[in-house]
Short mmCIF file of C-alpha atoms and ligand atoms in Angstrom, two decimals:
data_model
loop_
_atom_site.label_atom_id
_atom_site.label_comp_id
_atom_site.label_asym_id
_atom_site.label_seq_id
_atom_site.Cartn_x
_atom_site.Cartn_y
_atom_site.Cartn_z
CA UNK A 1 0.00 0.00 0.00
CA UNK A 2 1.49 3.64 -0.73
CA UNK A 3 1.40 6.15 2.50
CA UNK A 4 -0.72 9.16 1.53
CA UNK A 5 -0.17 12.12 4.21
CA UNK A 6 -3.24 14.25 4.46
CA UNK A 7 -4.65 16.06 7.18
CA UNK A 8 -7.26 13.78 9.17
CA UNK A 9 -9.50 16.80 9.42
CA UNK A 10 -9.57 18.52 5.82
CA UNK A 11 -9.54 22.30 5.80
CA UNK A 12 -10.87 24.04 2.67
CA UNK A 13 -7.77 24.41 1.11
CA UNK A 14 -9.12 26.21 -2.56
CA UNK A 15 -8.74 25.20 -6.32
CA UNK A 16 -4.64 24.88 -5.62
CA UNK A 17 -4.71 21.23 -4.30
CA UNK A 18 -5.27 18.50 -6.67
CA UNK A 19 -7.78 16.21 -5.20
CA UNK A 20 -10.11 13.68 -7.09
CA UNK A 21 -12.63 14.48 -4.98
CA UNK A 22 -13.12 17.10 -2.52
CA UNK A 23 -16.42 18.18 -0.38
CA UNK A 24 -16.75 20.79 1.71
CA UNK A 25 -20.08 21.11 4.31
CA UNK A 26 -22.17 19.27 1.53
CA UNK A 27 -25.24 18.27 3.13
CA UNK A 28 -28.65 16.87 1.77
CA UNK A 29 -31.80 15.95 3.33
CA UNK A 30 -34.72 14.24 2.15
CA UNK A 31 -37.55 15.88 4.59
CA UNK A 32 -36.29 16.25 8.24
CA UNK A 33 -33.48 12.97 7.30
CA UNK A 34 -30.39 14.08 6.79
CA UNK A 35 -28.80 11.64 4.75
CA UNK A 36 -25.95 13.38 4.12
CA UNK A 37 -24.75 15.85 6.80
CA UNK A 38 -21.78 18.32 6.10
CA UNK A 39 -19.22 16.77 4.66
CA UNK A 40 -15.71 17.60 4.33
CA UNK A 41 -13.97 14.71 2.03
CA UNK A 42 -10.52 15.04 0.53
CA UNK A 43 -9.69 12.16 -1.53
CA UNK A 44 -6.11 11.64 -2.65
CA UNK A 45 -5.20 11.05 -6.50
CA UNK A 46 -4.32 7.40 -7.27
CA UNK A 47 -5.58 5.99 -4.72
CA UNK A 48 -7.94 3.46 -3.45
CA UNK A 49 -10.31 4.93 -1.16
CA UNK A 50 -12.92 3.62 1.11
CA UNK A 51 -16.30 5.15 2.44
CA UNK A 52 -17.25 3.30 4.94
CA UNK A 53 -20.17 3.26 6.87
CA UNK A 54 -23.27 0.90 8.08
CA UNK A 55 -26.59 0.65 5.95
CA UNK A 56 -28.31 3.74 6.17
CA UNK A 57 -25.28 5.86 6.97
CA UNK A 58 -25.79 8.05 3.45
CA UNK A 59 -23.27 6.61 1.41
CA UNK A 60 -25.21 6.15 -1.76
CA UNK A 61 -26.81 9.74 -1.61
CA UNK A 62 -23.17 10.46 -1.40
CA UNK A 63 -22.39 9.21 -4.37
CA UNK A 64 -25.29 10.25 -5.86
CA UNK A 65 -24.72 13.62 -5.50
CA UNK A 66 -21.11 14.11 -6.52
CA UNK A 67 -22.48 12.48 -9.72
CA UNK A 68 -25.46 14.77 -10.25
CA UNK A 69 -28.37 12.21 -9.61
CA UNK A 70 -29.62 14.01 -7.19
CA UNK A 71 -28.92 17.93 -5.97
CA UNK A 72 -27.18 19.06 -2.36
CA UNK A 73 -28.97 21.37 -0.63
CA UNK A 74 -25.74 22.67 0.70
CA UNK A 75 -22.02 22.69 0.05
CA UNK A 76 -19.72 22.87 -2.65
CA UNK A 77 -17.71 20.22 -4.75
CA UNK A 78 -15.25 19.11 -7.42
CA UNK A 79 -13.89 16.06 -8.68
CA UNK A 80 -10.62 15.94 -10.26
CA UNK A 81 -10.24 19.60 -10.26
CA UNK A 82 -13.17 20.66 -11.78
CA UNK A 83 -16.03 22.47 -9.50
CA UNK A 84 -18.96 20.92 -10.13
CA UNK A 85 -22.48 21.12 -10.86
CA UNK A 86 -20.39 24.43 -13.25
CA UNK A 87 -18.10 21.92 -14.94
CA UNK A 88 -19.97 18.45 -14.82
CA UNK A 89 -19.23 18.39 -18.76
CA UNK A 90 -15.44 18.02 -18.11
CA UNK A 91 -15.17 16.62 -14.78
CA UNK A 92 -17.96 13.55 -15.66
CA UNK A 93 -15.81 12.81 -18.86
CA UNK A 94 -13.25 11.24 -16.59
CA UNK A 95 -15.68 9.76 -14.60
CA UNK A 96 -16.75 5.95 -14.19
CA UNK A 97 -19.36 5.16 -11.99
CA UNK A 98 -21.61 2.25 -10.72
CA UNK A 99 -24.56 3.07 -8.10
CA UNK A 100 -26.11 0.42 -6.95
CA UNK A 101 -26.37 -2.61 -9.33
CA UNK A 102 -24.70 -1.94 -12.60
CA UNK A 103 -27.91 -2.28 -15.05
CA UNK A 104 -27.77 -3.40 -18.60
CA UNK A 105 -30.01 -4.67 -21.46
CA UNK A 106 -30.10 -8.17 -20.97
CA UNK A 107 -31.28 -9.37 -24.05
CA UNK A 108 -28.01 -7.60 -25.42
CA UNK A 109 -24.89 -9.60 -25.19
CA UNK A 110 -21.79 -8.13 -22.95
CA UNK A 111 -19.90 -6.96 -25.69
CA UNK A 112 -23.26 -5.41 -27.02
CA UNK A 113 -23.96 -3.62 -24.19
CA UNK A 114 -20.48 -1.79 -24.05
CA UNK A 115 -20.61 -0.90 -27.92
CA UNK A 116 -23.93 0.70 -26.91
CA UNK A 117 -22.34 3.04 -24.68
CA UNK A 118 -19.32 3.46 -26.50
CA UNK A 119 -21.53 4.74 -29.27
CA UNK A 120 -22.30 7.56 -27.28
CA UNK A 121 -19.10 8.82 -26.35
CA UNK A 122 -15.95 10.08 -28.10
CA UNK A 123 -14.83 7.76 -31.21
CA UNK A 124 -11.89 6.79 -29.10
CA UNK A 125 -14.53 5.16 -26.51
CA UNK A 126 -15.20 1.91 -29.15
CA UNK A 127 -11.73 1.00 -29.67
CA UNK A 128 -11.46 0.41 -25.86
CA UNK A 129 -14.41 -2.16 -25.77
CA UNK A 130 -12.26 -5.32 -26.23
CA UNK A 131 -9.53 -3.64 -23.97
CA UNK A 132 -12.06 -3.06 -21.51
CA UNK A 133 -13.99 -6.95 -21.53
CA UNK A 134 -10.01 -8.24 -21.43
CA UNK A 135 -9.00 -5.89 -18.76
CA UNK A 136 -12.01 -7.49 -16.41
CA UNK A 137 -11.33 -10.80 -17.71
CA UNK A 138 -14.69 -10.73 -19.54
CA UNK A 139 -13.45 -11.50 -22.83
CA UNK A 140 -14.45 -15.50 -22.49
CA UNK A 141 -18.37 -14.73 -22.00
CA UNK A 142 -18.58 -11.30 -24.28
CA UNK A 143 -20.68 -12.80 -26.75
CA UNK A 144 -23.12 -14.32 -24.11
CA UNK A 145 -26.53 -12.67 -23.06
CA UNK A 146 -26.13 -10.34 -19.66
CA UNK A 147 -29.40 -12.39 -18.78
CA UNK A 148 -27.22 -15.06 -18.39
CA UNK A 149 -24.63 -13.59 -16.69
CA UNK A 150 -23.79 -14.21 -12.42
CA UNK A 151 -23.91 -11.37 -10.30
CA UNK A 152 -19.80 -11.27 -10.32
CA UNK A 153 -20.36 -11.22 -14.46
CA UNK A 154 -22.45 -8.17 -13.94
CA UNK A 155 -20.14 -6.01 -11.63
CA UNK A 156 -16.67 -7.07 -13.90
CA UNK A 157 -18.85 -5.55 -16.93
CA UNK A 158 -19.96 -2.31 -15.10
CA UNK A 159 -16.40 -2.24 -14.10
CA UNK A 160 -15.25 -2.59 -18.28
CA UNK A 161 -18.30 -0.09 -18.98
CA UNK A 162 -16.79 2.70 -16.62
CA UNK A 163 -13.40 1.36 -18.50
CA UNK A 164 -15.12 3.09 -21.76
CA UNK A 165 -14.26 6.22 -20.86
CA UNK A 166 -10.68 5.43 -19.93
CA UNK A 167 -11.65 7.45 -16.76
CA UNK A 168 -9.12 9.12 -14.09
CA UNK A 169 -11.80 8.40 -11.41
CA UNK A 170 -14.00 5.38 -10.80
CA UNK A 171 -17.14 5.49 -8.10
CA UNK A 172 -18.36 2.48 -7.09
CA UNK A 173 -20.89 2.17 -4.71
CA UNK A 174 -20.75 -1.41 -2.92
CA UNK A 175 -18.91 -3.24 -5.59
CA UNK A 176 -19.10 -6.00 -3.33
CA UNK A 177 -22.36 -6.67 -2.99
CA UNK A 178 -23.65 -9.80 -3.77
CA UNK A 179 -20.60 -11.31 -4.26
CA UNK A 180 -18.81 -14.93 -3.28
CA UNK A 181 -15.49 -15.04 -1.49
CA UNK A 182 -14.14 -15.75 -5.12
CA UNK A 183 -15.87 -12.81 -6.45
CA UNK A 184 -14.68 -10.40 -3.83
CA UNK A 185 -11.08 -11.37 -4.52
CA UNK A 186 -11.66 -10.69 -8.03
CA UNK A 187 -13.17 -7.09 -7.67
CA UNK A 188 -10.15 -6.59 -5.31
CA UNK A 189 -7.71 -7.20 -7.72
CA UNK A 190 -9.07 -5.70 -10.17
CA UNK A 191 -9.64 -2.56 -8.07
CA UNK A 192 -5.66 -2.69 -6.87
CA UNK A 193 -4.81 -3.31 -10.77
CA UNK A 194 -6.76 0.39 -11.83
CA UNK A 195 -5.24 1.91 -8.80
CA UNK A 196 -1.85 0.73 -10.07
CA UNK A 197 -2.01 2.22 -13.41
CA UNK A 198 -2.99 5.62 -11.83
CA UNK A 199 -6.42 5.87 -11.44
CA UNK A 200 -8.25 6.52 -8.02
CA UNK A 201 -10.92 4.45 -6.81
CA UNK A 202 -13.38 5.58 -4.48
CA UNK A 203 -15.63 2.88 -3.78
CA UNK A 204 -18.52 2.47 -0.58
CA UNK A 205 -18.61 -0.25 1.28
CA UNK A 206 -20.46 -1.59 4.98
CA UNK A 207 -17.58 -4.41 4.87
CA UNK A 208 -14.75 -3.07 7.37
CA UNK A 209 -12.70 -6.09 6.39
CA UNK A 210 -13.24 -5.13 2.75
CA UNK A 211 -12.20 -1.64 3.16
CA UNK A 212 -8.91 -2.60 5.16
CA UNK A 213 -8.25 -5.16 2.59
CA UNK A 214 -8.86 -3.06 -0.49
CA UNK A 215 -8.11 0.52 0.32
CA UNK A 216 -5.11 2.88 1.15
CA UNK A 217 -7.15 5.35 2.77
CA UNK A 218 -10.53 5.72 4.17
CA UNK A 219 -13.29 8.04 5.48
CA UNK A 220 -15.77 6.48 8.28
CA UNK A 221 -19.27 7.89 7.90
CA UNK A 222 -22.52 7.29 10.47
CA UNK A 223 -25.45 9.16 10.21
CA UNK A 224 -24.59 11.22 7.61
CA UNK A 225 -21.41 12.67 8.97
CA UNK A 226 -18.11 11.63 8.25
CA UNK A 227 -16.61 11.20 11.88
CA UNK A 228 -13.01 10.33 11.01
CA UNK A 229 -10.92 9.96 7.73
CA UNK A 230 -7.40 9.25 6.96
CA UNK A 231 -4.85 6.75 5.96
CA UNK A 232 -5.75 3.47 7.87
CA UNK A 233 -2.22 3.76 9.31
CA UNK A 234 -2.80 7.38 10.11
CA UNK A 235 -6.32 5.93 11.90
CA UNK A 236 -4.98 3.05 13.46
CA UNK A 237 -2.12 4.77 14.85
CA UNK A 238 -4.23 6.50 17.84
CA UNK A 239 -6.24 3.30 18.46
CA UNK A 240 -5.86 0.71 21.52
CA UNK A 241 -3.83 -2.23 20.94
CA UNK A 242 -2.53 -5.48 22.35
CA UNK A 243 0.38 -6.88 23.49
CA UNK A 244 0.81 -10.57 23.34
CA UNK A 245 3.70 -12.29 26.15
CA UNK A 246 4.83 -15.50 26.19
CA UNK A 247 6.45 -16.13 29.74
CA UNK A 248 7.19 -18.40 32.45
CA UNK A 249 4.62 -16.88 34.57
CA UNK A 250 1.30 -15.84 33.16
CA UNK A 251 -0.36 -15.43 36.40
CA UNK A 252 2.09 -14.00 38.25
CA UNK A 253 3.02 -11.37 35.13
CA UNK A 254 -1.08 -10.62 35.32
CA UNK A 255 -0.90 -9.69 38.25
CA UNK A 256 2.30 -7.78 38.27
CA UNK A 257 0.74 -5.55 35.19
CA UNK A 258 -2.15 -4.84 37.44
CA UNK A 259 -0.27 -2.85 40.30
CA UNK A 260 0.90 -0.13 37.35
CA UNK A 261 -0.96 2.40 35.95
CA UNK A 262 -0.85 2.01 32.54
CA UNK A 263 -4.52 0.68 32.26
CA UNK A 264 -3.72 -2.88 31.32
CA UNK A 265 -6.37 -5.44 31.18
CA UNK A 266 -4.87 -8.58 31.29
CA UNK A 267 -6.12 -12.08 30.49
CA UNK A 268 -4.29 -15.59 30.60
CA UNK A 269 -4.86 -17.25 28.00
CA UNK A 270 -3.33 -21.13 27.23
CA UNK A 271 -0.63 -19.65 24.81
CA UNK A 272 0.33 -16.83 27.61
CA UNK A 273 -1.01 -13.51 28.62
CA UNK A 274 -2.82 -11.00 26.19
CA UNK A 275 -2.58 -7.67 27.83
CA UNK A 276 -5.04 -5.02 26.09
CA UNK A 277 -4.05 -1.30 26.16
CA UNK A 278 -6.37 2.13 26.13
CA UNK A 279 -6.32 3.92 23.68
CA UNK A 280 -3.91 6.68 22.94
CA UNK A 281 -1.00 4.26 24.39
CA UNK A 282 2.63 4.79 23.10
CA UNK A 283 4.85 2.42 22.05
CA UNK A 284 7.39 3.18 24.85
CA UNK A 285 4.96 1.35 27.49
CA UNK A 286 5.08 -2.41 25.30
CA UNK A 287 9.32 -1.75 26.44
CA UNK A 288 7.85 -1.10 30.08
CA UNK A 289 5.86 -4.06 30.70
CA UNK A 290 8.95 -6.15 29.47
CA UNK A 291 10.94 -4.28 31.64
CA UNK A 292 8.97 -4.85 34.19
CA UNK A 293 8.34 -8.67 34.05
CA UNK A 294 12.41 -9.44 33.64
CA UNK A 295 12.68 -7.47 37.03
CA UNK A 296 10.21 -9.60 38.37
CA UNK A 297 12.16 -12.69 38.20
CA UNK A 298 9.56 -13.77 34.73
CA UNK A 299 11.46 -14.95 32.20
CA UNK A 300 9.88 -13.34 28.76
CA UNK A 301 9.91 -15.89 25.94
CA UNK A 302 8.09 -13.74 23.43
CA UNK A 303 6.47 -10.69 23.35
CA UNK A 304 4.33 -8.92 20.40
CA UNK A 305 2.60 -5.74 19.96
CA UNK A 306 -0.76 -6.82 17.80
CA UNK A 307 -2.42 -3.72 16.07
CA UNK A 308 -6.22 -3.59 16.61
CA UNK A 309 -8.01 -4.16 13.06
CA UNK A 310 -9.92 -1.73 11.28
CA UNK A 311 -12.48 -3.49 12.62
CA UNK A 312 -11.86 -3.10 16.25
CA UNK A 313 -11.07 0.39 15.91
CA UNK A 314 -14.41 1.14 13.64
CA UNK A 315 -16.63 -0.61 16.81
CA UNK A 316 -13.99 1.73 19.67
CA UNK A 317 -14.88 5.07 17.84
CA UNK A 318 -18.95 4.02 17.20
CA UNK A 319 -19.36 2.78 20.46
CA UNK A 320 -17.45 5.68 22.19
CA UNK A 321 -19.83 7.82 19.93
CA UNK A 322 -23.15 6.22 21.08
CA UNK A 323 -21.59 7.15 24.98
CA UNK A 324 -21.43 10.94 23.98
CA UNK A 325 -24.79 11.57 22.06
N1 ADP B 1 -34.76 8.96 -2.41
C1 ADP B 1 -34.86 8.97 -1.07
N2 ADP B 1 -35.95 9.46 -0.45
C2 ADP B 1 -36.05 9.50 0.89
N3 ADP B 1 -35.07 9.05 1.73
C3 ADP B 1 -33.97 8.54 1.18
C4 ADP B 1 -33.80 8.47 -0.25
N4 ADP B 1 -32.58 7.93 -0.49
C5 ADP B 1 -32.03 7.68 0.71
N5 ADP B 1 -32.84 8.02 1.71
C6 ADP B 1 -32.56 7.93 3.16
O1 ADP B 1 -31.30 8.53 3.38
C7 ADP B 1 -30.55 7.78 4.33
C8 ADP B 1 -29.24 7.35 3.71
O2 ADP B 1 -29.51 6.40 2.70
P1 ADP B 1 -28.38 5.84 1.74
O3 ADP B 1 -27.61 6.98 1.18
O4 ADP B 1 -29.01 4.91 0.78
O5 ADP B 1 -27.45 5.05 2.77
P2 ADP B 1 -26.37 3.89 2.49
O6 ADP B 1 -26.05 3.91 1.04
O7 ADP B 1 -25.21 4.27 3.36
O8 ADP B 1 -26.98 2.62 2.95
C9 ADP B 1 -31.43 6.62 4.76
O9 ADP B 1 -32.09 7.00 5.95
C10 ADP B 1 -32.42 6.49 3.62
O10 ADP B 1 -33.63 5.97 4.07
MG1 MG B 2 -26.10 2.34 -0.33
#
């Protein structure tokens, strides 16, 4: 994964920077629901980037407004440099996008379906058909109805129709969806493959493990608002964590780790002792406890610092969330 360094709150920083995407305070409500609550999103070029969020949490009205389905009642936008709704001409040009289930005839065949689009977009668009099917290793079942095509089919050709367009950004709004193991680890690669050759991917997902997986950076969205964003180092770096110790005396260690006040919570397990650490812990403190235990007479066999997952970290921040509101 590259490192991307960008601030983990964005401040309006003007035409000047060069992101693919970038929000400020757009908000839009449908009645009293705000789906889509002030958001500030900076999304780095050539990257893949995650929005992340649980069902409901506004990511498809999201997406649906930076692509013009729908209008914001507040807030301004661009993607890749252009302001938009002003420029939607040149910015959507670049643009590949899937929202919701990628829809197609299906009495057309794959290949048919792409040459319909293509005929409605620069000449350049129908040379890059074939590319395109090859590219998502659709080139086997191109001449095949879309009716009979799996689910996985379906999203690989919505990925080759955003393809026409050779674009500099894709969208895609749970590309996952509906897909087997298999078919996840397909989208993935294909999604790391369009990242590689210098696109940026911003893609919505409800799968944490997904978004860890997939993405180089990430924005974490409930209720409308997006409460953190940032690398997933740059996120994980401020979360709890655990230290794994293999010793001669679990017990004793456990109970050693107690008596200091570095907020340890400690449990024996039949490999050793797992010792769980708040939040905001440094580094220096994993060299403490070991310090500690030698001077105790424990011999220290091993001893690990495990990073909390994306996972862990997404439930720490909702769940400290719920406590405040
Ligand atoms: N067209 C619509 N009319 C009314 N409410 C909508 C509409 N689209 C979305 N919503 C509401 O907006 C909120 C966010 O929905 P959505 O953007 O689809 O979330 P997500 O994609 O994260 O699951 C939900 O409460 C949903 O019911
Ligand atoms: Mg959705």
């Amino acid at each position: 994964m590259s490192t991307i360094e960008f601030p983990s709150t964005p401040t309006w920083t003007g035409a000047e920077q060069d992101w693919a995407v970038e929000t400020h305070g757009l908000t839009k409500s449908f009645g009293g629901n705000v789906a889509v609550n002030g958001v500030d999103l900076l999304v780095p070029r050539g990257c893949a980037f995650g929005y992340l969020g649980p069902n409901g949490a506004g990511k498809t009205t999201l997406i649906r407004v930076l692509l013009g389905l729908t209008h914001a009642d507040a807030g301004t936008m661009s993607l890749l440099g252009y302001p938009v709704p002003h420029h939607w001409d040149l910015a959507l040009a670049r643009v590949g996008a899937i929202v919701d289930e990628p829809r197609f005839h299906d009495h057309l065949t794959g290949r048919q379906n792409l040459q319909v689009l293509a005929a409605a977009r620069e000449p350049a668009a129908r040379d890059r058909v074939g590319p395109s099917l090859e590219r998502v290793g659709m080139l086997h079942r191109a001449d095949d109805r879309v009716a009979k095509y799996s689910m996985g089919m379906r999203q690989r050709l919505g990925v080759a129709a955003c393809l026409i367009g050779d674009p500099q950004l894709l969208i895609l709004d749970e590309p996952m969806n509906g897909l087997d193991p298999a078919g996840m680890q397909d989208m993935r690669d294909m999604i790391l493959g369009l990242v590689a050759e210098g696109r940026t991917v911003v893609l919505s997902s409800h799968l944490l493990d997904e978004v860890e997986r997939t993405c180089d950076a990430v924005a974490i969205v409930d209720r409308g608002r997006v409460i953190r964003q940032g690398t997933i180092s740059q996120l994980l770096a401020g979360s709890a964590f655990t230290v794994e110790v293999e010793c001669s005396d679990p017990e004793g260690a456990a109970q050693r780790l107690a008596s200091l006040p570095i907020g340890a919570s400690c449990t024996v397990e039949s490999s050793g002792l797992s010792i769980a650490l708040p939040t905001g812990t440094g580094r220096d403190v994993v060299a403490e406890i070991n310090r500690v235990l030698v001077d105790s007479g424990i011999s220290v066999y091993r001893l690990q610092h495990v990073q909390a997952s994306l996972e862990s970290w997404f439930l720490e921040v909702t769940s400290r969330l719920g406590e405040t509101s």
